[in-house]
Amino acid sequence: MSEPLSWEPQHSVNIAEIDSQHQKLIRIIQNLHRAVTAGRGREVIESAMDQVVNYTIHHFATEEELMQQHGFPGIAAHRIEHNDLTLKIVGFQEEHAVGKPDAAEKLLTFLQRWLEEHTLKRDKEYALFLNAKGLA
Ligand SMILES: [Fe+2]
Ligand SMILES: [Fe+2]
C-alpha cells in the first residue's frame, strides 16, 4: 500500500478555511491508513472509511459554496471532478460493505493520489481567483 499522504506547505491554497479542511481530511485519511496497516477489524475500517467519505463530501460542498458565492467561472468543471471522485469513493465504501477484500486499500491509493493532484492543480485555480478578490 502507498505511504500515507501528509500535508506539505506546497498544498496551501492561501485560504485558511480550505487549508484547515485539507489538513483535517489528510488526518482522517491517515487514521484509515493506520487502521488498515494495523489489520483492524471490519467495523473499525468501516467507520474510518465512513469518516473519510463523509468529510470529503463536506469539504467539496464548502468549496463549491465558496466558488458559487464569488462567481468562479470554472465551477462546473470543478464540480464534475468532485462528483466523479465522490462516486468512486462511495463505490469503494459499498465494496467494503459487501465484504470485498482490499476495498479500503483501494480507496486509500485512489483518494491519496487524486487529492494530491486535485489540491495542487484544481483547488489552486479557484483559490487564486478568490485570492484576487481578497479572500485569504
Ligand atoms: Fe479541496
Ligand atoms: Fe476541489
Short mmCIF file of C-alpha atoms and ligand atoms in Angstrom, two decimals:
data_model
loop_
_atom_site.label_atom_id
_atom_site.label_comp_id
_atom_site.label_asym_id
_atom_site.label_seq_id
_atom_site.Cartn_x
_atom_site.Cartn_y
_atom_site.Cartn_z
CA MET A 1 0.00 0.00 0.00
CA SER A 2 1.11 3.56 -0.69
CA GLU A 3 2.68 5.68 2.03
CA PRO A 4 0.20 7.82 3.93
CA LEU A 5 -0.27 11.26 2.46
CA SER A 6 0.98 14.10 4.62
CA TRP A 7 0.25 17.79 4.43
CA GLU A 8 3.02 19.87 2.88
CA PRO A 9 3.32 23.66 2.66
CA GLN A 10 3.05 23.34 -1.13
CA HIS A 11 -0.55 22.13 -0.63
CA SER A 12 -1.53 25.52 0.75
CA VAL A 13 -4.11 27.39 -1.33
CA ASN A 14 -3.81 30.58 0.77
CA ILE A 15 -7.35 30.33 2.09
CA ALA A 16 -7.29 29.50 5.80
CA GLU A 17 -10.60 27.61 5.93
CA ILE A 18 -9.68 25.42 2.96
CA ASP A 19 -6.16 24.72 4.19
CA SER A 20 -7.55 23.60 7.53
CA GLN A 21 -10.13 21.36 5.82
CA HIS A 22 -7.41 19.81 3.65
CA GLN A 23 -5.34 19.21 6.79
CA LYS A 24 -8.27 17.60 8.57
CA LEU A 25 -9.04 15.43 5.55
CA ILE A 26 -5.43 14.24 5.46
CA ARG A 27 -5.60 13.43 9.21
CA ILE A 28 -8.74 11.35 8.65
CA ILE A 29 -7.05 9.56 5.73
CA GLN A 30 -4.03 8.86 7.96
CA ASN A 31 -6.41 7.31 10.55
CA LEU A 32 -7.79 4.98 7.93
CA HIS A 33 -4.28 4.18 6.75
CA ARG A 34 -3.27 3.29 10.32
CA ALA A 35 -6.36 1.13 10.81
CA VAL A 36 -5.66 -0.79 7.59
CA THR A 37 -1.94 -1.18 8.30
CA ALA A 38 -2.67 -2.45 11.82
CA GLY A 39 -5.09 -5.00 10.39
CA ARG A 40 -8.04 -3.69 12.42
CA GLY A 41 -11.43 -5.39 12.20
CA ARG A 42 -14.12 -4.79 9.61
CA GLU A 43 -16.15 -2.42 11.75
CA VAL A 44 -13.21 -0.20 12.66
CA ILE A 45 -12.23 0.02 8.99
CA GLU A 46 -15.82 0.69 8.03
CA SER A 47 -16.18 3.58 10.42
CA ALA A 48 -12.81 5.03 9.33
CA MET A 49 -13.94 4.78 5.69
CA ASP A 50 -17.25 6.46 6.56
CA GLN A 51 -15.36 9.35 8.12
CA VAL A 52 -13.22 9.79 5.03
CA VAL A 53 -16.19 9.71 2.68
CA ASN A 54 -18.38 12.00 4.79
CA TYR A 55 -15.67 14.56 5.36
CA THR A 56 -14.72 14.56 1.69
CA ILE A 57 -18.34 15.30 0.76
CA HIS A 58 -18.50 18.06 3.36
CA HIS A 59 -15.25 19.56 2.06
CA PHE A 60 -16.45 19.54 -1.56
CA ALA A 61 -19.67 21.28 -0.53
CA THR A 62 -17.67 24.00 1.23
CA GLU A 63 -15.53 24.58 -1.86
CA GLU A 64 -18.49 24.65 -4.21
CA GLU A 65 -20.32 27.11 -1.98
CA LEU A 66 -17.30 29.43 -1.98
CA MET A 67 -16.95 29.19 -5.76
CA GLN A 68 -20.65 29.86 -6.19
CA GLN A 69 -20.66 32.84 -3.82
CA HIS A 70 -17.79 34.50 -5.63
CA GLY A 71 -18.75 33.61 -9.17
CA PHE A 72 -15.77 31.42 -10.05
CA PRO A 73 -16.18 30.69 -13.78
CA GLY A 74 -14.64 27.19 -13.59
CA ILE A 75 -17.19 25.89 -11.09
CA ALA A 76 -18.96 23.46 -13.45
CA ALA A 77 -15.79 21.57 -14.42
CA HIS A 78 -14.59 21.58 -10.82
CA ARG A 79 -17.91 20.19 -9.62
CA ILE A 80 -17.69 17.36 -12.17
CA GLU A 81 -14.31 16.32 -10.75
CA HIS A 82 -15.78 16.36 -7.24
CA ASN A 83 -18.79 14.30 -8.33
CA ASP A 84 -16.63 11.73 -10.13
CA LEU A 85 -14.42 11.30 -7.09
CA THR A 86 -17.42 11.02 -4.79
CA LEU A 87 -18.96 8.26 -6.91
CA LYS A 88 -15.68 6.41 -6.91
CA ILE A 89 -15.11 6.51 -3.15
CA VAL A 90 -18.74 5.65 -2.37
CA GLY A 91 -18.16 2.65 -4.67
CA PHE A 92 -15.23 1.50 -2.51
CA GLN A 93 -17.38 2.00 0.59
CA GLU A 94 -20.02 -0.28 -0.93
CA GLU A 95 -17.40 -2.87 -1.91
CA HIS A 96 -16.27 -2.93 1.70
CA ALA A 97 -19.86 -3.25 2.91
CA VAL A 98 -20.42 -6.37 0.82
CA GLY A 99 -17.19 -7.92 2.05
CA LYS A 100 -14.90 -7.46 -0.95
CA PRO A 101 -11.26 -7.59 0.11
CA ASP A 102 -8.92 -4.64 -0.27
CA ALA A 103 -11.66 -2.02 -0.70
CA ALA A 104 -10.10 0.22 1.97
CA GLU A 105 -6.64 -0.12 0.40
CA LYS A 106 -8.08 0.74 -2.99
CA LEU A 107 -9.86 3.76 -1.56
CA LEU A 108 -6.64 4.97 0.07
CA THR A 109 -4.50 4.53 -3.01
CA PHE A 110 -7.04 6.19 -5.25
CA LEU A 111 -8.02 9.05 -2.96
CA GLN A 112 -4.50 9.97 -1.92
CA ARG A 113 -3.26 10.22 -5.48
CA TRP A 114 -6.37 12.11 -6.55
CA LEU A 115 -6.21 14.53 -3.65
CA GLU A 116 -2.58 15.38 -4.23
CA GLU A 117 -3.26 16.13 -7.90
CA HIS A 118 -6.55 17.90 -7.38
CA THR A 119 -5.40 20.08 -4.49
CA LEU A 120 -2.22 21.13 -6.22
CA LYS A 121 -3.91 21.92 -9.54
CA ARG A 122 -7.69 22.36 -9.47
CA ASP A 123 -8.10 23.81 -6.00
CA LYS A 124 -5.34 26.30 -6.68
CA GLU A 125 -7.27 27.58 -9.70
CA TYR A 126 -10.33 28.68 -7.75
CA ALA A 127 -8.16 29.75 -4.81
CA LEU A 128 -6.14 32.13 -6.98
CA PHE A 129 -9.37 33.59 -8.29
CA LEU A 130 -10.66 34.08 -4.74
CA ASN A 131 -7.30 35.42 -3.53
CA ALA A 132 -7.53 38.05 -6.25
CA LYS A 133 -10.91 39.05 -4.77
CA GLY A 134 -9.26 39.50 -1.40
CA LEU A 135 -10.18 36.18 0.18
CA ALA A 136 -7.46 34.53 2.23
FE FE B 1 -10.08 20.61 -1.86
FE FE B 2 -11.80 20.80 -5.06
#
